[in-house]
Short mmCIF file of C-alpha atoms in Angstrom, two decimals:
data_model
loop_
_atom_site.label_atom_id
_atom_site.label_comp_id
_atom_site.label_asym_id
_atom_site.label_seq_id
_atom_site.Cartn_x
_atom_site.Cartn_y
_atom_site.Cartn_z
CA MET B 58 151.49 126.93 43.47
CA LYS B 59 148.42 127.73 41.40
CA ILE B 60 149.46 129.01 38.02
CA ALA B 61 147.00 130.63 35.62
CA ILE B 62 147.90 131.04 31.92
CA ASP B 63 146.17 133.42 29.58
CA ALA B 64 146.03 131.39 26.36
CA GLN B 65 143.16 133.15 24.61
CA LEU B 66 145.18 133.48 21.39
CA LEU B 67 145.41 129.69 21.12
CA SER B 68 143.27 128.89 18.07
CA ASN B 69 142.12 125.72 16.28
CA ALA B 70 141.47 127.66 13.09
CA GLU B 71 143.19 126.46 9.89
CA SER B 72 144.28 130.02 9.19
CA TYR B 73 146.96 132.49 10.25
CA ARG B 74 145.24 132.58 13.66
CA GLY B 75 146.31 128.98 14.19
CA ALA B 76 149.98 129.66 13.47
CA GLY B 77 152.62 131.90 15.02
CA VAL B 78 151.87 132.77 18.63
CA SER B 79 149.04 130.23 18.67
CA ASN B 80 151.55 127.52 17.81
CA TYR B 81 153.84 128.77 20.63
CA SER B 82 150.93 128.68 23.06
CA ARG B 83 149.88 125.15 22.09
CA GLU B 84 153.35 123.61 22.15
CA LEU B 85 154.36 125.24 25.43
CA LEU B 86 151.12 124.15 27.17
CA ARG B 87 151.50 120.63 25.76
CA ALA B 88 155.05 120.42 27.12
CA LEU B 89 154.00 121.83 30.50
CA GLY B 90 151.22 119.27 30.65
CA GLU B 91 153.68 116.48 29.97
CA LEU B 92 155.83 117.67 32.92
CA VAL B 93 152.76 117.69 35.18
CA ARG B 94 151.74 114.16 34.15
CA ALA B 95 155.30 112.93 34.61
CA GLY B 96 155.36 114.31 38.17
CA ALA B 97 158.21 116.67 37.25
CA THR B 98 156.41 119.70 38.75
CA PRO B 99 154.02 119.94 41.77
CA HIS B 100 152.20 122.99 40.41
CA ASP B 101 148.54 123.20 39.37
CA ILE B 102 148.25 124.81 35.96
CA THR B 103 145.07 126.28 34.46
CA ALA B 104 144.91 127.69 30.95
CA TYR B 105 142.18 130.15 30.02
CA VAL B 106 141.06 129.38 26.47
CA HIS B 107 138.05 130.41 24.34
CA ALA B 108 137.61 126.85 22.94
CA ARG B 109 138.61 123.49 24.40
CA GLN B 110 141.91 122.32 23.01
CA PRO B 111 142.87 118.69 22.34
CA GLY B 112 146.21 117.30 23.45
CA LEU B 113 146.67 119.35 26.59
CA ASP B 114 146.53 116.54 29.14
CA GLY B 115 147.78 117.60 32.54
CA ILE B 116 146.54 121.19 32.06
CA GLU B 117 143.13 122.25 33.38
CA GLN B 118 141.24 124.23 30.74
CA ALA B 119 138.97 127.08 31.80
CA VAL B 120 136.83 127.71 28.72
CA THR B 121 135.18 131.13 28.44
CA ALA B 122 131.73 131.31 26.91
CA LEU B 123 132.30 134.68 25.20
CA PRO B 124 133.40 135.08 21.57
CA LEU B 125 136.97 135.95 22.51
CA GLU B 126 138.44 135.11 19.11
CA ARG B 127 137.53 138.74 18.30
CA PRO B 128 140.33 141.11 19.39
CA ALA B 129 138.14 143.79 20.98
CA ALA B 130 136.24 141.24 23.08
CA ARG B 131 139.48 139.49 24.11
CA ILE B 132 141.16 142.72 25.21
CA ALA B 133 138.14 143.75 27.30
CA TRP B 134 137.91 140.31 28.93
CA GLU B 135 141.65 140.17 29.74
CA GLN B 136 141.63 143.54 31.44
CA SER B 137 138.30 143.26 33.30
CA ALA B 138 136.99 139.70 33.80
CA LEU B 139 140.28 137.80 34.03
CA PRO B 140 141.46 139.57 37.22
CA VAL B 141 138.17 138.53 38.87
CA HIS B 142 138.66 134.89 37.81
CA LEU B 143 142.22 134.95 39.17
CA ARG B 144 141.01 136.22 42.53
CA GLN B 145 138.26 133.61 42.70
CA ARG B 146 140.64 130.78 41.88
CA GLY B 147 143.25 131.99 44.36
CA ALA B 148 145.90 132.13 41.62
CA ASP B 149 149.48 132.58 42.85
CA LEU B 150 150.85 133.70 39.47
CA VAL B 151 149.51 134.55 36.00
CA HIS B 152 151.37 134.16 32.72
CA GLY B 153 150.42 136.16 29.64
CA LEU B 154 151.62 134.04 26.71
CA VAL B 155 151.55 136.78 24.09
CA ASN B 156 152.89 140.23 25.12
CA VAL B 157 150.04 141.19 27.48
CA LEU B 158 149.12 140.75 31.13
CA PRO B 159 145.87 141.60 32.97
CA LEU B 160 147.06 144.86 34.49
CA ALA B 161 144.75 144.65 37.52
CA ALA B 162 145.70 141.02 38.37
CA PRO B 163 145.74 140.28 42.11
CA CYS B 164 148.87 138.13 41.82
CA PRO B 165 152.39 138.42 40.32
CA GLY B 166 152.57 138.18 36.53
CA VAL B 167 155.01 136.77 33.96
CA VAL B 168 154.66 137.97 30.38
CA THR B 169 156.23 136.43 27.26
CA VAL B 170 157.29 139.13 24.75
CA HIS B 171 157.80 137.69 21.26
CA ASP B 172 159.08 140.78 19.51
CA LEU B 173 158.90 144.54 19.45
CA SER B 174 158.22 144.84 15.72
CA PHE B 175 155.52 147.43 16.46
CA VAL B 176 158.29 149.65 17.96
CA ARG B 177 161.11 148.79 15.59
CA THR B 178 159.19 148.83 12.29
CA PRO B 179 156.00 150.83 13.08
CA GLU B 180 155.43 151.71 9.41
CA LYS B 181 154.83 148.00 8.63
CA LEU B 182 151.66 147.78 10.75
CA PRO B 183 148.24 149.40 10.62
CA PRO B 184 148.10 152.37 13.04
CA LEU B 185 145.42 150.97 15.38
CA LYS B 186 147.18 147.62 15.70
CA ARG B 187 150.49 149.39 16.37
CA ALA B 188 148.97 151.61 19.06
CA TYR B 189 147.31 148.71 20.88
CA HIS B 190 150.40 146.53 20.87
CA THR B 191 152.68 149.33 22.03
CA ALA B 192 150.47 150.57 24.86
CA LEU B 193 149.45 147.22 26.39
CA CYS B 194 152.77 145.44 25.91
CA ARG B 195 154.73 148.30 27.49
CA ALA B 196 152.36 148.48 30.44
CA SER B 197 152.47 144.68 30.87
CA VAL B 198 156.25 144.62 30.86
CA ALA B 199 156.31 147.36 33.46
CA ARG B 200 153.84 145.52 35.66
CA ALA B 201 155.40 142.02 35.30
CA ALA B 202 157.34 140.40 38.08
CA HIS B 203 159.43 138.81 35.29
CA VAL B 204 159.59 138.94 31.51
CA ILE B 205 160.28 135.97 29.22
CA SER B 206 161.75 136.92 25.84
CA VAL B 207 161.92 134.34 23.05
CA SER B 208 165.34 135.51 21.88
CA ARG B 209 168.35 137.57 22.93
CA GLN B 210 167.27 140.04 20.23
CA THR B 211 163.95 140.68 21.99
CA ALA B 212 165.67 140.94 25.35
CA SER B 213 168.03 143.53 23.90
CA ASP B 214 165.13 145.48 22.41
CA LEU B 215 163.30 145.51 25.77
CA GLN B 216 166.39 147.03 27.40
CA GLN B 217 167.02 149.50 24.58
CA TYR B 218 163.53 150.84 23.95
CA TRP B 219 161.84 150.51 27.33
CA ALA B 220 164.79 150.39 29.71
CA THR B 221 163.64 147.05 31.17
CA PRO B 222 166.27 145.88 33.65
CA ALA B 223 168.29 142.87 32.39
CA GLY B 224 167.72 141.13 35.71
CA ARG B 225 163.95 141.02 35.04
CA ILE B 226 164.32 139.29 31.67
CA THR B 227 165.00 135.63 30.94
CA VAL B 228 165.53 134.33 27.41
CA VAL B 229 163.56 131.12 26.74
CA HIS B 230 163.92 130.00 23.17
CA ASN B 231 161.05 128.32 21.32
CA GLY B 232 161.32 124.59 20.73
CA VAL B 233 160.60 122.50 17.67
CA SER B 234 157.98 119.75 17.66
CA PRO B 235 159.17 116.17 17.04
CA ARG B 236 156.77 115.98 14.07
CA PHE B 237 159.19 118.19 12.12
CA THR B 238 161.54 115.57 10.70
CA PRO B 239 162.76 114.43 7.27
CA GLN B 240 159.81 112.91 5.37
CA PRO B 241 159.53 109.69 3.38
CA PRO B 242 159.68 110.14 -0.43
CA GLU B 243 156.16 108.81 -0.91
CA ARG B 244 154.67 111.51 1.34
CA ILE B 245 156.54 114.23 -0.58
CA ALA B 246 155.39 112.77 -3.90
CA ALA B 247 151.80 112.75 -2.67
CA LEU B 248 152.05 116.40 -1.66
CA ARG B 249 153.31 117.34 -5.13
CA ARG B 250 150.42 115.51 -6.78
CA GLN B 251 147.79 117.01 -4.46
CA ASN B 252 149.04 120.55 -4.90
CA ASP B 253 150.21 120.37 -8.52
CA LEU B 254 153.75 121.32 -7.54
CA PRO B 255 156.77 120.97 -9.79
CA GLU B 256 159.55 118.50 -8.98
CA ARG B 257 161.74 121.36 -7.66
CA TYR B 258 160.63 124.43 -5.73
CA LEU B 259 161.95 127.00 -3.29
CA LEU B 260 159.76 127.59 -0.24
CA TYR B 261 158.92 130.59 1.90
CA LEU B 262 156.35 130.01 4.67
CA GLY B 263 154.87 132.74 6.85
CA THR B 264 152.36 135.56 6.80
CA LEU B 265 152.31 137.64 3.65
CA GLU B 266 153.15 141.08 5.06
CA PRO B 267 155.80 143.82 4.53
CA ARG B 268 158.03 142.77 7.43
CA LYS B 269 158.74 139.48 5.70
CA ASN B 270 160.61 141.28 2.92
CA LEU B 271 158.99 139.28 0.10
CA ASP B 272 159.39 142.05 -2.48
CA LEU B 273 163.17 141.65 -2.19
CA LEU B 274 162.89 137.83 -2.43
CA LEU B 275 160.83 138.16 -5.60
CA ARG B 276 163.37 140.51 -7.15
CA ALA B 277 166.21 138.17 -6.17
CA TYR B 278 164.36 135.18 -7.61
CA ALA B 279 163.71 137.11 -10.87
CA ARG B 280 167.41 138.04 -11.03
CA TRP B 281 168.41 134.40 -10.57
CA ALA B 282 165.78 133.20 -13.08
CA GLN B 283 167.09 135.53 -15.77
CA ALA B 284 170.49 133.90 -15.54
CA ASP B 285 169.45 130.31 -14.77
CA SER B 286 170.46 127.27 -16.77
CA ALA B 287 167.96 125.26 -18.79
CA ALA B 288 168.02 122.58 -16.09
CA ASP B 289 166.82 125.02 -13.48
CA SER B 290 164.05 126.63 -15.49
CA ASP B 291 161.33 124.61 -13.78
CA VAL B 292 162.22 125.66 -10.18
CA ALA B 293 159.18 127.47 -8.79
CA LEU B 294 158.99 129.86 -5.90
CA VAL B 295 156.28 128.96 -3.41
CA LEU B 296 155.15 131.74 -1.09
CA ALA B 297 152.97 129.84 1.41
CA GLY B 298 150.99 131.51 4.14
CA ALA B 299 147.88 133.54 4.89
CA LYS B 300 147.51 137.14 3.86
CA GLY B 301 148.42 139.62 6.59
CA TRP B 302 148.28 143.34 6.00
CA TYR B 303 149.58 145.48 3.15
CA TYR B 304 150.00 142.33 1.07
CA ASP B 305 148.77 143.76 -2.28
CA GLU B 306 152.24 145.01 -3.14
CA ILE B 307 153.48 141.42 -3.22
CA PHE B 308 151.06 140.46 -5.98
CA ARG B 309 151.80 143.64 -7.90
CA THR B 310 155.54 142.82 -7.76
CA VAL B 311 154.88 139.33 -9.17
CA THR B 312 153.02 140.85 -12.13
CA ALA B 313 155.58 143.62 -12.69
CA LEU B 314 158.44 141.12 -12.80
CA GLY B 315 156.62 138.76 -15.18
CA LEU B 316 156.70 135.90 -12.65
CA ALA B 317 153.03 134.96 -12.69
CA GLY B 318 153.77 131.54 -14.15
CA ARG B 319 156.60 130.74 -11.73
CA VAL B 320 155.38 131.98 -8.29
CA ILE B 321 152.82 129.85 -6.47
CA PHE B 322 150.58 131.12 -3.67
CA PRO B 323 149.00 128.06 -1.96
CA GLY B 324 147.62 130.12 0.94
CA PHE B 325 147.60 128.89 4.52
CA VAL B 326 149.19 125.46 4.94
CA PRO B 327 147.46 123.19 7.53
CA ALA B 328 149.71 122.21 10.43
CA ALA B 329 149.56 118.50 9.59
CA ASP B 330 151.00 119.17 6.09
CA LEU B 331 153.85 121.50 7.10
CA PRO B 332 156.62 118.85 7.41
CA ALA B 333 155.98 117.57 3.88
CA TRP B 334 155.97 121.12 2.42
CA TYR B 335 159.31 121.81 4.09
CA ALA B 336 160.88 118.47 3.21
CA GLY B 337 159.87 118.66 -0.47
CA ALA B 338 161.67 121.99 -1.06
CA GLU B 339 165.08 122.41 -2.63
CA ALA B 340 165.64 125.12 -0.04
CA PHE B 341 163.74 127.18 2.48
CA VAL B 342 164.17 130.94 2.01
CA TYR B 343 163.35 133.41 4.79
CA PRO B 344 164.34 137.01 3.94
CA SER B 345 162.53 138.66 6.88
CA LEU B 346 163.58 142.19 7.87
CA PHE B 347 162.95 141.45 11.53
CA GLU B 348 161.86 138.50 13.68
CA GLY B 349 161.40 137.87 17.36
CA PHE B 350 162.55 134.27 16.91
CA GLY B 351 161.95 132.81 13.41
CA LEU B 352 160.39 129.42 14.12
CA PRO B 353 159.94 128.45 10.42
CA VAL B 354 163.76 128.47 10.03
CA LEU B 355 164.06 125.98 12.88
CA GLU B 356 161.23 123.81 11.55
CA ALA B 357 162.79 123.72 8.09
CA MET B 358 166.17 122.68 9.44
CA ALA B 359 164.53 119.93 11.50
CA CYS B 360 162.97 118.60 8.28
CA GLY B 361 166.39 118.36 6.65
CA VAL B 362 166.00 121.30 4.27
CA PRO B 363 168.84 123.70 3.32
CA VAL B 364 168.06 127.18 4.65
CA ILE B 365 168.78 130.67 3.27
CA CYS B 366 167.77 133.45 5.64
CA SER B 367 168.36 137.05 6.57
CA ARG B 368 171.47 137.88 8.57
CA VAL B 369 169.51 139.49 11.43
CA PRO B 370 170.31 138.74 15.10
CA SER B 371 167.27 136.66 15.99
CA LEU B 372 167.62 134.38 12.94
CA LEU B 373 171.34 133.99 13.63
CA GLU B 374 170.39 132.76 17.13
CA VAL B 375 168.28 130.05 15.53
CA ALA B 376 170.36 129.13 12.49
CA SER B 377 173.92 129.76 13.75
CA ASP B 378 176.29 128.46 11.01
CA ALA B 379 173.76 125.89 9.69
CA ALA B 380 172.29 128.23 7.05
CA ILE B 381 173.42 130.59 4.34
CA THR B 382 172.73 134.07 5.71
CA VAL B 383 172.42 137.27 3.69
CA ALA B 384 171.93 140.90 4.64
CA PRO B 385 168.17 141.62 4.40
CA ASP B 386 168.69 144.44 1.92
CA ASP B 387 171.07 142.54 -0.38
CA GLU B 388 169.07 141.52 -3.44
CA ALA B 389 172.11 140.34 -5.35
CA GLY B 390 173.27 138.36 -2.31
CA PHE B 391 169.98 136.44 -2.11
CA ALA B 392 170.10 135.75 -5.85
CA HIS B 393 173.67 134.40 -5.47
CA ALA B 394 172.60 132.23 -2.50
CA LEU B 395 169.80 130.72 -4.57
CA ARG B 396 172.29 129.94 -7.34
CA LEU B 397 174.70 128.29 -4.93
CA VAL B 398 172.10 126.05 -3.29
CA LEU B 399 170.39 125.05 -6.55
CA GLU B 400 173.60 124.34 -8.45
CA GLN B 401 175.69 122.63 -5.76
CA PRO B 402 174.35 119.27 -4.47
CA ARG B 403 177.28 118.90 -2.06
CA LEU B 404 176.46 122.27 -0.47
CA ARG B 405 172.79 121.25 -0.10
CA SER B 406 173.85 118.03 1.59
CA ALA B 407 176.18 119.87 4.00
CA LEU B 408 173.49 122.37 4.91
CA ARG B 409 170.99 119.57 5.55
CA LYS B 410 173.39 117.79 7.95
CA ARG B 411 174.29 120.99 9.82
CA GLY B 412 170.63 122.01 10.02
CA LEU B 413 169.58 118.73 11.60
CA VAL B 414 172.30 119.05 14.25
CA GLN B 415 171.36 122.66 15.01
CA ALA B 416 167.59 121.97 15.22
CA ALA B 417 168.25 119.13 17.72
CA ARG B 418 169.46 121.78 20.22
CA PHE B 419 165.90 123.13 20.62
CA SER B 420 162.97 121.35 22.30
CA TRP B 421 159.65 122.34 23.80
CA ARG B 422 160.39 120.26 26.91
CA ARG B 423 163.45 122.45 27.59
CA SER B 424 161.33 125.56 26.97
CA ALA B 425 158.71 124.31 29.44
CA GLU B 426 161.33 123.49 32.11
CA GLN B 427 162.88 126.96 31.75
CA THR B 428 159.44 128.58 31.90
CA LEU B 429 158.62 126.75 35.14
CA ALA B 430 161.91 127.98 36.61
CA VAL B 431 160.88 131.57 35.79
CA TYR B 432 157.51 131.00 37.52
CA GLU B 433 159.19 129.73 40.67
CA ALA B 434 161.74 132.56 40.74
CA ALA B 435 159.06 135.20 40.23
CA ALA B 436 156.88 133.77 42.99
CA ALA B 437 159.86 133.43 45.38
CA ARG B 438 160.80 137.07 44.91
CA ARG B 439 157.22 138.20 45.69
CA ARG B 440 157.18 136.10 48.87
#
């Protein structure tokens, strides 16, 4: 079978474009390529990318010459030129890695839906972005021979909001790369020196945007700091990640709470440095209002870091009982969780151990194998 994969959102940029769904695209393609090279699948796989990607051995890369890193150009190409390429290559199936399929494709399609945040929390996105995501994702799901959702939460949302039949949805969880592992002390010490970090810090990592609920985290941190002991007065809060949209409120909250000297904004963290940032933290805190999957929680656990996160369905799928979970609107609950983790070494040790066990249940190889099974089932139904 000739499988074509739309991977135009795979980016080499050291910015938010190189994280999130780009990371999903890269890791899944890498794992699929490993299966091809190992002879575990007979299928020919071609990925359409706008720049050649390293580390995708086993996958043919079809590089487009157009500047498809720009959203308008990419959308136009996906819906007009890609169907022509699929016909010319004789593709038997096309997979849209990020919420969208070419609607005029001449072959069956599989689409991965990461979340329906643009439906569930529309006020958190700019209007044009919300309208595009809603229209094209809904049309792609309707056209798809099969839908991959990255969590049971997303599968439930597809059924609830768009009446997608359960039989057309398969949950394939994200994996975690083997590079996310506990780090040697010397690497953590070097990270602290290079970034002028204190000995102890709490870490959030993700895009700075309203859906991540950072205003509540800042208020919870301020509440904890007002009651902290002298020994804990040097624990900083690191909010790492690129600016998304509507982020100004976060900086205003820092100023209003008098936290300017205690909250650190390092910006986007390069992929190679992520394990050390995780491993150096006293705890990883993820208060998001809504997630499709919540990969940073999984990465943090794999690095042996205690995790505090929102008690929302998708994050519970990832963390299970290996994290302290708090209702996303419970400011006092997050402050209490910070106090527990920072003041109880035995609790931190227990969370580290449980997190490592939980993270080991996820792998990109398993994700790739399950994705191939979806391809084969979708093609068999069409035949």
